[in-house]
Amino acid sequence: MKEFAPSKINLFLDVLRKRDDGYHDLGTVFQTVDAGDYVWAERRDDGVITLEYSVPQDYPKESDLVYKAAKSLREYALELGEVKENGLGADLYLEKVMPLGAGLGGGSADAAATLRLLNKLWNLGLNAETLEEIGAKLGADVPFLVRGGTAFAEGIGEKLTFIPPLQLNESDFLLICTPLDSVPTKDAYAGVALSGESRWENYKKSWKGGVPEQMFNGFEQSVFPKHPLVAQMKEDFLRLGAKMALMSGSGASVFGIFEGKVRAEAAAEALKPTSRYQIITKFFATPFDF
């Protein structure tokens, strides 16, 4: 059994305030895209969870979000007392495509896919809200990526308001490129401007339901001076004819919308020497059913 793990971009992202717990409250619009990894699973009857990769990773498997998601779901199911411990095992395999440190939520998407996949493999019958609750303990992006589509998100990203899914025009194509750089989260938050609620609240009020013409990412202000390759990539997108371009999340990936696939392909070719990952794709517009 396998499950697709679509990644995400942020069509809007503002940092509202710093919280007493050291985290920051955000206002953002999440959008899944038709690019991601695959998680495979085969059931085991001995309660053991294993994890293998298509590409070797340089960190312990126990720290991988796929493994953590499987363990968390198993613990939740056992606490319900409706399943036998030995029945909740799985051999997991992660077909890794998305780059690390890219602002596309790849690891969180893998965790969300694991929750959906094992929910089916183990016949747990849990609803989306329950999987989102489990996912929130794994990472701020995981709850959204459990369901996908389009959503306003607040808090650290876990307070979700799902809205009608967006789709690109038939003639428009999304190009995503990750430059030859990665952005540590601390770099993005260091020096980021705290804007308060006005811009975010005004943005929500002005939402008209289609793909927004104006997009914003408050992290560009703090990331671009420290990571000129990311700033240059956004400039190159616009120079190469993108209708709009924006950094996703806390970086380092940049995405842009191009009118026509030929124009998107020409831009991708021009950006190959400065990219460690590229894809021309569309929005992943249909949320997962439960």
XYZ file of C-alpha atoms in Angstrom:
290
model
C 0.000 0.000 0.000
C 1.327 3.470 -0.822
C 0.386 7.083 -0.126
C 1.299 10.293 -1.935
C 2.754 13.058 0.239
C 2.080 16.356 -1.545
C 4.219 19.270 -0.392
C 3.030 22.809 0.222
C 3.769 26.415 -0.592
C 2.696 29.538 1.305
C 0.697 32.011 -0.775
C 0.846 34.486 2.119
C 2.942 34.406 5.281
C 3.245 37.073 7.964
C 4.823 36.928 11.421
C 2.390 38.591 13.788
C 3.983 38.468 17.246
C 6.347 36.583 19.524
C 4.679 34.453 22.163
C 5.581 33.917 25.791
C 6.653 30.343 24.987
C 9.285 31.593 22.528
C 7.341 30.633 19.400
C 5.770 33.118 16.972
C 2.159 33.523 15.897
C 1.790 33.430 12.137
C -0.861 34.231 9.592
C -0.466 32.165 6.442
C -2.258 30.605 3.487
C -1.224 26.998 2.856
C -1.577 25.429 -0.570
C -0.650 21.861 -1.469
C 1.131 21.279 -4.779
C 1.297 18.262 -7.068
C 4.873 17.435 -6.092
C 6.014 15.259 -3.235
C 7.301 11.988 -1.875
C 5.662 8.568 -1.563
C 5.358 6.477 1.578
C 4.899 2.711 1.221
C 3.826 0.349 3.998
C 3.358 -3.380 4.500
C 1.647 -4.630 7.613
C 3.492 -6.694 10.219
C 1.854 -8.821 12.904
C 4.683 -8.543 15.455
C 4.237 -4.871 16.393
C 7.614 -3.855 14.946
C 7.982 -0.657 12.878
C 10.840 -0.436 10.385
C 11.808 2.330 7.962
C 13.920 2.225 4.798
C 14.690 4.921 2.220
C 15.116 5.265 -1.515
C 17.953 7.706 -0.771
C 20.144 7.194 2.330
C 19.601 9.859 4.986
C 22.307 11.196 7.318
C 20.232 11.155 10.515
C 18.920 8.389 12.808
C 15.680 6.795 11.649
C 14.230 7.362 15.114
C 14.334 11.120 14.454
C 12.569 10.845 11.089
C 9.044 12.265 11.061
C 7.775 9.187 9.210
C 8.974 6.937 12.018
C 7.699 9.344 14.683
C 4.287 9.539 12.991
C 4.005 5.753 12.910
C 4.962 5.439 16.575
C 2.572 8.225 17.605
C -0.356 6.692 15.731
C 0.411 3.281 17.189
C 0.498 4.693 20.729
C -2.793 6.531 20.179
C -4.490 3.398 18.851
C -3.226 1.280 21.735
C -4.538 3.807 24.236
C -7.997 3.344 22.740
C -7.758 -0.290 23.797
C -9.559 -1.561 20.711
C -6.584 -3.205 18.958
C -3.942 -5.736 19.899
C -0.405 -4.449 20.329
C 1.195 -7.052 18.051
C -1.156 -6.166 15.199
C 0.165 -2.640 14.784
C 3.457 -3.155 13.019
C 4.623 -2.008 9.600
C 7.567 -2.044 7.226
C 7.738 1.529 5.920
C 9.595 2.730 2.836
C 10.054 6.409 2.006
C 10.543 7.275 -1.670
C 12.282 10.614 -1.105
C 12.114 13.245 -3.833
C 11.627 16.609 -2.120
C 14.700 18.514 -0.936
C 15.482 19.142 2.715
C 15.539 22.653 4.156
C 13.477 23.970 1.294
C 10.401 25.568 2.888
C 8.105 23.106 1.116
C 7.091 21.046 4.144
C 8.505 17.815 2.721
C 9.153 16.099 6.052
C 5.810 17.214 7.443
C 4.076 15.958 4.291
C 5.736 12.563 4.770
C 4.493 12.429 8.367
C 0.954 13.336 7.291
C 1.017 10.695 4.541
C 2.208 8.112 7.084
C -0.737 8.914 9.354
C -3.215 8.528 6.472
C -1.536 5.363 5.207
C -1.334 3.533 8.534
C -4.852 4.624 9.449
C -5.963 2.585 6.437
C -3.433 -0.243 6.744
C -4.302 -0.835 10.400
C -8.060 -0.334 9.808
C -8.277 2.273 12.571
C -11.018 4.371 10.964
C -9.830 7.624 12.556
C -11.173 10.881 11.120
C -9.149 13.801 9.781
C -9.511 15.842 12.963
C -7.998 13.054 15.066
C -5.067 12.590 12.685
C -4.527 16.361 12.680
C -4.434 16.346 16.481
C -1.792 13.608 16.441
C 0.103 15.426 13.700
C 0.198 18.706 15.614
C 2.570 17.088 18.116
C 4.966 16.235 15.288
C 5.215 19.606 13.545
C 3.279 22.782 12.852
C 2.690 22.000 9.150
C 1.557 18.404 9.676
C -2.113 19.093 10.578
C -2.707 20.977 7.330
C -0.898 18.360 5.250
C -3.064 15.570 6.684
C -5.941 16.936 4.614
C -4.301 19.293 2.107
C -5.985 21.676 -0.304
C -6.106 25.333 0.706
C -6.364 26.749 4.208
C -5.827 29.817 6.335
C -3.541 28.927 9.230
C -2.823 30.803 12.436
C -0.985 30.239 15.708
C 2.203 28.367 14.810
C 0.309 26.971 11.826
C -1.920 24.481 13.632
C -5.125 26.583 13.797
C -6.703 25.804 10.456
C -9.626 27.204 8.504
C -10.059 25.188 5.315
C -11.431 27.176 2.400
C -12.567 26.171 -1.102
C -9.509 24.647 -2.824
C -7.711 26.806 -5.354
C -6.877 25.689 -8.867
C -4.586 27.364 -11.349
C -5.971 28.471 -14.692
C -5.585 25.801 -17.362
C -2.936 27.902 -19.106
C -0.927 28.666 -15.948
C 1.873 26.501 -14.584
C 3.700 26.541 -11.277
C 7.497 26.413 -11.272
C 9.225 25.597 -7.985
C 13.006 25.888 -7.669
C 15.257 25.365 -4.673
C 18.522 27.296 -4.992
C 21.954 25.960 -4.057
C 21.366 27.024 -0.474
C 19.333 26.088 2.588
C 17.888 28.408 5.222
C 18.052 27.391 8.898
C 14.818 28.332 10.621
C 16.732 30.494 13.105
C 18.040 32.619 10.196
C 14.495 33.315 9.055
C 13.243 34.312 12.500
C 16.326 36.346 13.448
C 15.507 39.944 12.613
C 12.079 39.225 11.116
C 9.664 42.123 11.446
C 6.682 41.518 13.735
C 3.786 43.098 11.914
C 0.863 42.703 14.315
C -2.531 41.549 13.088
C -3.619 44.322 10.705
C -2.049 43.085 7.466
C -3.202 39.494 8.050
C -6.747 40.472 9.017
C -7.035 42.797 6.019
C -5.732 40.044 3.752
C -8.368 37.591 4.966
C -11.127 40.169 4.537
C -9.996 40.886 0.973
C -9.908 37.214 -0.013
C -12.024 36.667 -3.115
C -11.640 32.942 -3.585
C -9.391 32.785 -6.639
C -5.630 32.519 -6.912
C -4.506 35.828 -5.371
C -2.685 38.282 -7.619
C -0.796 39.757 -4.659
C 1.265 37.432 -2.467
C 3.495 38.188 0.502
C 6.122 36.500 2.682
C 7.434 38.425 5.675
C 10.451 36.133 5.938
C 11.889 37.516 2.712
C 12.957 40.600 4.668
C 15.083 38.579 7.093
C 16.251 35.827 4.704
C 17.310 37.723 1.583
C 20.154 39.758 3.155
C 21.712 36.587 4.623
C 20.988 34.323 1.660
C 21.581 36.262 -1.571
C 21.114 33.143 -3.710
C 17.475 33.002 -2.613
C 16.957 36.701 -3.298
C 18.594 36.330 -6.703
C 16.362 33.419 -7.604
C 13.225 35.463 -6.963
C 14.628 38.250 -9.152
C 15.417 35.699 -11.863
C 11.872 34.321 -11.780
C 10.461 37.774 -12.480
C 13.089 38.524 -15.105
C 12.216 35.278 -16.877
C 8.541 36.202 -17.136
C 6.812 34.918 -14.006
C 3.464 36.605 -13.366
C 4.428 36.528 -9.689
C 7.194 34.967 -7.584
C 7.581 34.367 -3.859
C 9.782 32.520 -1.403
C 7.927 29.643 0.249
C 7.843 29.258 4.024
C 11.113 30.195 5.683
C 13.016 29.338 2.482
C 14.938 28.464 0.528
C 12.585 27.506 -2.327
C 11.033 30.064 -4.652
C 7.894 29.490 -6.698
C 6.337 31.408 -9.535
C 3.313 31.216 -11.810
C 3.941 31.314 -15.557
C 1.452 31.722 -18.357
C 2.031 28.719 -20.579
C 4.124 25.617 -20.055
C 6.660 26.668 -22.686
C 7.465 29.811 -20.718
C 7.765 27.811 -17.484
C 10.053 25.277 -19.169
C 12.280 28.029 -20.558
C 12.605 29.576 -17.103
C 13.396 26.193 -15.535
C 16.119 25.581 -18.097
C 17.667 28.984 -17.426
C 17.607 28.329 -13.663
C 19.074 24.814 -13.776
C 22.643 25.921 -12.982
C 21.499 27.629 -9.774
C 18.949 25.012 -8.609
C 19.255 21.855 -6.534
C 15.606 20.969 -7.159
C 13.063 21.949 -9.811
C 9.567 20.967 -10.831
C 6.879 22.353 -13.130
C 3.519 21.417 -11.711
C 0.027 22.506 -10.644
C -1.750 22.983 -7.349
C -2.837 19.765 -5.614
C -6.350 21.048 -5.244
C -8.424 18.145 -3.932
C -8.209 17.535 -0.180
C -7.890 13.947 1.004
C -11.127 12.186 1.967
C -11.699 10.398 5.270
